[in-house]
Amino acid sequence: LERYTKFLKERAEIELSYAKQIRNLSKKYHPKRSREEDSRYTWCVAFAATLQQLNELSAQREELAESLNSQIVSELSRYTQELKAERKTHFQDGRRAQQHIESSWKQLESSKRRFERDCKEAERAQQASDRMDLDNKTDGEKQKQQAAEESRSFYLSSLSRFNQDQQQHYHSLVPVIYQDMEERRIERVGDAMRASAEAERKVLPEAGRCLDAMMDAAQSIQPRKDTRQVVELFKSGFDPPGDVDFEDYSATMRRSISESSYLDNRTEGRRHSRKLWPFIRKNKTSSWTETSSWTKT
C-alpha cells in the first residue's frame, strides 16, 4: 500500500511538471503582441489555435494531478496510518493467541506426563501389593488406580481442549487477525487503481475536444491563400519583362565565310598567274631573241 501510494505521488508530480512545461512551451511560442501577419496567414492562425489548445491540455493534466493528490493519495496515506495502528493491534492479538496455544500445549504435555507417571506408579503399586496381605493390597491398588484414572481424565480433557484451541487458532483467529486485514489492504489498492483510472477518464473528453480543435486548426490551413497573400504583400507593381530577342551571331560567321571565299579566289588567281608568267616571259624572250636574230641578219 505504501509503495502504491508513493507511485501515485510520483505520478502526480510528473503530471504537474509536464503541465508546467507544456504551458511554458505554449507561452514561449505564443506571440506576446498581436501582429498583422499573425492574422493574415492561415498557418499562423492555426498555430496560434494549436498553442491555445495545448495550454488547455496542460490545464487538464493539472486537474488530473490535483485529483490524484487530493482524492487518492491523501486517502491512501490516511488509510495507511490506520492500517499500521490496526496491524500493531493485530500483532498483539496474534501474540496473545500464540501464547494461548503454547500454554495449552504445555498443559497438555504436563497432563500427559502426569498420566504416564500415575500409570507407572499404579503398575508398581500393583506389583508391590502382590507381596502384601489382601487388605493392604486392595487399599493400595484402589488408590493408585484412582490416581491413574484421574490423570487419564485430566489428560483427555487437556487433549480435547488443545485440539479445540489449535483448530480455532489456525482456522479462526489467525485468518481473522492477519488474512482479513491483508485482504482489506489489497482491496483498498484495487479501489485506488480504479479511482486513478476514473480520474484520468474524466479529463479525457476535454482532452479529446482539445485534440479535435487542433485537427480543425490544421485542416483550416490554405497554402494557396497564404502564398497569394505573400504575392500581394511584396509585389512591386512593375510589369513583367518581355520576351528576350534572338541574337543572330551566325551573320558574322556568314560574312567571314564570304570573305574567306573571296580571298581564296584571289589566291587561286595569283597561283595561276605565277604559273602563266614564266610562259609569258619565255614567250617574250623567245620573241625578242627571234627579233634580234632577224636584225643581225
PDB file of C-alpha atoms in Angstrom, residues 127-248:
ATOM      1  CA  GLN A 127       3.345 -55.406  41.710  1.00  0.00           C
ATOM      2  CA  ALA A 128       4.253 -54.458  45.279  1.00  0.00           C
ATOM      3  CA  SER A 129       0.796 -55.273  46.609  1.00  0.00           C
ATOM      4  CA  ASP A 130       1.104 -58.800  45.336  1.00  0.00           C
ATOM      5  CA  ARG A 131       3.600 -59.483  48.138  1.00  0.00           C
ATOM      6  CA  MET A 132       1.371 -57.915  50.825  1.00  0.00           C
ATOM      7  CA  ASP A 133      -1.735 -59.193  52.570  1.00  0.00           C
ATOM      8  CA  LEU A 134      -5.089 -58.962  50.852  1.00  0.00           C
ATOM      9  CA  ASP A 135      -6.483 -55.967  52.786  1.00  0.00           C
ATOM     10  CA  ASN A 136      -3.454 -53.694  52.213  1.00  0.00           C
ATOM     11  CA  LYS A 137      -3.282 -54.851  48.633  1.00  0.00           C
ATOM     12  CA  THR A 138      -6.823 -53.801  47.965  1.00  0.00           C
ATOM     13  CA  ASP A 139      -6.464 -50.343  49.525  1.00  0.00           C
ATOM     14  CA  GLY A 140      -3.157 -49.520  47.754  1.00  0.00           C
ATOM     15  CA  GLU A 141      -4.360 -50.762  44.455  1.00  0.00           C
ATOM     16  CA  LYS A 142      -7.541 -48.710  44.704  1.00  0.00           C
ATOM     17  CA  GLN A 143      -5.594 -45.516  45.471  1.00  0.00           C
ATOM     18  CA  LYS A 144      -3.189 -45.953  42.564  1.00  0.00           C
ATOM     19  CA  GLN A 145      -5.914 -46.961  40.184  1.00  0.00           C
ATOM     20  CA  GLN A 146      -7.974 -43.954  41.219  1.00  0.00           C
ATOM     21  CA  ALA A 147      -4.983 -41.611  40.714  1.00  0.00           C
ATOM     22  CA  ALA A 148      -4.321 -43.124  37.297  1.00  0.00           C
ATOM     23  CA  GLU A 149      -7.971 -42.707  36.295  1.00  0.00           C
ATOM     24  CA  GLU A 150      -7.943 -39.079  37.406  1.00  0.00           C
ATOM     25  CA  SER A 151      -4.735 -38.421  35.441  1.00  0.00           C
ATOM     26  CA  ARG A 152      -6.235 -40.116  32.425  1.00  0.00           C
ATOM     27  CA  SER A 153      -9.366 -37.978  32.627  1.00  0.00           C
ATOM     28  CA  PHE A 154      -7.302 -34.820  33.014  1.00  0.00           C
ATOM     29  CA  TYR A 155      -5.102 -35.794  30.083  1.00  0.00           C
ATOM     30  CA  LEU A 156      -8.123 -36.445  27.881  1.00  0.00           C
ATOM     31  CA  SER A 157      -9.616 -33.118  28.891  1.00  0.00           C
ATOM     32  CA  SER A 158      -6.337 -31.299  28.161  1.00  0.00           C
ATOM     33  CA  LEU A 159      -6.022 -33.065  24.824  1.00  0.00           C
ATOM     34  CA  SER A 160      -9.553 -32.152  23.801  1.00  0.00           C
ATOM     35  CA  ARG A 161      -9.051 -28.561  24.877  1.00  0.00           C
ATOM     36  CA  PHE A 162      -5.752 -28.284  22.987  1.00  0.00           C
ATOM     37  CA  ASN A 163      -7.262 -29.683  19.815  1.00  0.00           C
ATOM     38  CA  GLN A 164     -10.067 -27.167  20.031  1.00  0.00           C
ATOM     39  CA  ASP A 165      -7.614 -24.330  20.682  1.00  0.00           C
ATOM     40  CA  GLN A 166      -5.435 -25.431  17.794  1.00  0.00           C
ATOM     41  CA  GLN A 167      -8.418 -25.643  15.454  1.00  0.00           C
ATOM     42  CA  GLN A 168      -9.565 -22.199  16.465  1.00  0.00           C
ATOM     43  CA  HIS A 169      -6.045 -20.754  16.281  1.00  0.00           C
ATOM     44  CA  TYR A 170      -5.279 -21.838  12.728  1.00  0.00           C
ATOM     45  CA  HIS A 171      -8.761 -21.690  11.242  1.00  0.00           C
ATOM     46  CA  SER A 172     -10.386 -18.752  13.012  1.00  0.00           C
ATOM     47  CA  LEU A 173      -8.075 -16.498  14.996  1.00  0.00           C
ATOM     48  CA  VAL A 174      -5.127 -16.231  12.603  1.00  0.00           C
ATOM     49  CA  PRO A 175      -7.277 -15.687   9.467  1.00  0.00           C
ATOM     50  CA  VAL A 176      -9.263 -13.028  11.276  1.00  0.00           C
ATOM     51  CA  ILE A 177      -6.164 -11.333  12.619  1.00  0.00           C
ATOM     52  CA  TYR A 178      -3.950 -11.405   9.515  1.00  0.00           C
ATOM     53  CA  GLN A 179      -5.798 -12.615   6.438  1.00  0.00           C
ATOM     54  CA  ASP A 180      -8.795 -10.301   6.736  1.00  0.00           C
ATOM     55  CA  MET A 181      -6.517  -7.323   7.248  1.00  0.00           C
ATOM     56  CA  GLU A 182      -4.411  -8.283   4.238  1.00  0.00           C
ATOM     57  CA  GLU A 183      -7.478  -8.794   2.081  1.00  0.00           C
ATOM     58  CA  ARG A 184      -8.787  -5.358   3.010  1.00  0.00           C
ATOM     59  CA  ARG A 185      -5.397  -3.833   2.224  1.00  0.00           C
ATOM     60  CA  ILE A 186      -5.309  -5.455  -1.218  1.00  0.00           C
ATOM     61  CA  GLU A 187      -8.898  -4.418  -1.850  1.00  0.00           C
ATOM     62  CA  ARG A 188      -8.022  -0.820  -1.000  1.00  0.00           C
ATOM     63  CA  VAL A 189      -5.150  -0.920  -3.500  1.00  0.00           C
ATOM     64  CA  GLY A 190      -7.585  -2.095  -6.165  1.00  0.00           C
ATOM     65  CA  ASP A 191     -10.002   0.705  -5.257  1.00  0.00           C
ATOM     66  CA  ALA A 192      -7.176   3.234  -5.578  1.00  0.00           C
ATOM     67  CA  MET A 193      -6.250   1.884  -9.018  1.00  0.00           C
ATOM     68  CA  ARG A 194      -9.826   2.194 -10.199  1.00  0.00           C
ATOM     69  CA  ALA A 195     -10.079   5.706  -8.755  1.00  0.00           C
ATOM     70  CA  SER A 196      -6.895   6.829 -10.526  1.00  0.00           C
ATOM     71  CA  ALA A 197      -8.144   5.417 -13.829  1.00  0.00           C
ATOM     72  CA  GLU A 198     -11.510   7.120 -13.311  1.00  0.00           C
ATOM     73  CA  ALA A 199      -9.787  10.428 -12.551  1.00  0.00           C
ATOM     74  CA  GLU A 200      -7.891  10.214 -15.818  1.00  0.00           C
ATOM     75  CA  ARG A 201     -11.013   9.187 -17.702  1.00  0.00           C
ATOM     76  CA  LYS A 202     -12.762  12.352 -16.536  1.00  0.00           C
ATOM     77  CA  VAL A 203     -10.206  14.573 -18.257  1.00  0.00           C
ATOM     78  CA  LEU A 204     -10.197  12.566 -21.484  1.00  0.00           C
ATOM     79  CA  PRO A 205     -13.339  14.157 -23.017  1.00  0.00           C
ATOM     80  CA  GLU A 206     -11.934  17.662 -22.618  1.00  0.00           C
ATOM     81  CA  ALA A 207      -8.544  16.486 -23.862  1.00  0.00           C
ATOM     82  CA  GLY A 208     -10.294  14.926 -26.849  1.00  0.00           C
ATOM     83  CA  ARG A 209     -12.017  18.223 -27.621  1.00  0.00           C
ATOM     84  CA  CYS A 210      -8.662  19.982 -27.497  1.00  0.00           C
ATOM     85  CA  LEU A 211      -7.204  17.474 -29.933  1.00  0.00           C
ATOM     86  CA  ASP A 212     -10.223  17.840 -32.224  1.00  0.00           C
ATOM     87  CA  ALA A 213      -9.701  21.605 -32.194  1.00  0.00           C
ATOM     88  CA  MET A 214      -6.060  21.067 -33.140  1.00  0.00           C
ATOM     89  CA  MET A 215      -7.146  18.885 -36.049  1.00  0.00           C
ATOM     90  CA  ASP A 216      -9.632  21.517 -37.212  1.00  0.00           C
ATOM     91  CA  ALA A 217      -6.935  24.182 -36.999  1.00  0.00           C
ATOM     92  CA  ALA A 218      -4.571  22.061 -39.083  1.00  0.00           C
ATOM     93  CA  GLN A 219      -7.272  21.437 -41.702  1.00  0.00           C
ATOM     94  CA  SER A 220      -8.021  25.158 -41.944  1.00  0.00           C
ATOM     95  CA  ILE A 221      -4.569  25.911 -43.372  1.00  0.00           C
ATOM     96  CA  GLN A 222      -4.773  27.085 -47.021  1.00  0.00           C
ATOM     97  CA  PRO A 223      -1.335  27.150 -48.669  1.00  0.00           C
ATOM     98  CA  ARG A 224      -2.590  28.779 -51.897  1.00  0.00           C
ATOM     99  CA  LYS A 225      -4.250  31.584 -49.981  1.00  0.00           C
ATOM    100  CA  ASP A 226      -1.133  32.217 -47.898  1.00  0.00           C
ATOM    101  CA  THR A 227       1.122  32.369 -50.959  1.00  0.00           C
ATOM    102  CA  ARG A 228      -1.269  34.801 -52.649  1.00  0.00           C
ATOM    103  CA  GLN A 229      -1.109  36.955 -49.550  1.00  0.00           C
ATOM    104  CA  VAL A 230       2.670  36.976 -49.839  1.00  0.00           C
ATOM    105  CA  VAL A 231       2.449  37.929 -53.505  1.00  0.00           C
ATOM    106  CA  GLU A 232       0.009  40.761 -52.778  1.00  0.00           C
ATOM    107  CA  LEU A 233       2.182  41.994 -49.940  1.00  0.00           C
ATOM    108  CA  PHE A 234       5.538  42.017 -51.702  1.00  0.00           C
ATOM    109  CA  LYS A 235       4.656  42.681 -55.359  1.00  0.00           C
ATOM    110  CA  SER A 236       6.497  45.716 -56.892  1.00  0.00           C
ATOM    111  CA  GLY A 237       3.827  46.952 -59.306  1.00  0.00           C
ATOM    112  CA  PHE A 238       6.091  46.814 -62.343  1.00  0.00           C
ATOM    113  CA  ASP A 239       5.091  44.885 -65.432  1.00  0.00           C
ATOM    114  CA  PRO A 240       6.938  41.669 -66.019  1.00  0.00           C
ATOM    115  CA  PRO A 241       9.760  41.941 -68.592  1.00  0.00           C
ATOM    116  CA  GLY A 242       9.060  40.949 -72.177  1.00  0.00           C
ATOM    117  CA  ASP A 243      10.494  38.136 -74.216  1.00  0.00           C
ATOM    118  CA  VAL A 244      14.199  38.156 -74.911  1.00  0.00           C
ATOM    119  CA  ASP A 245      15.021  38.623 -78.618  1.00  0.00           C
ATOM    120  CA  PHE A 246      17.160  36.234 -80.608  1.00  0.00           C
ATOM    121  CA  GLU A 247      20.656  37.473 -81.248  1.00  0.00           C
ATOM    122  CA  ASP A 248      21.937  36.036 -84.528  1.00  0.00           C
TER     123      ASP A 248
END
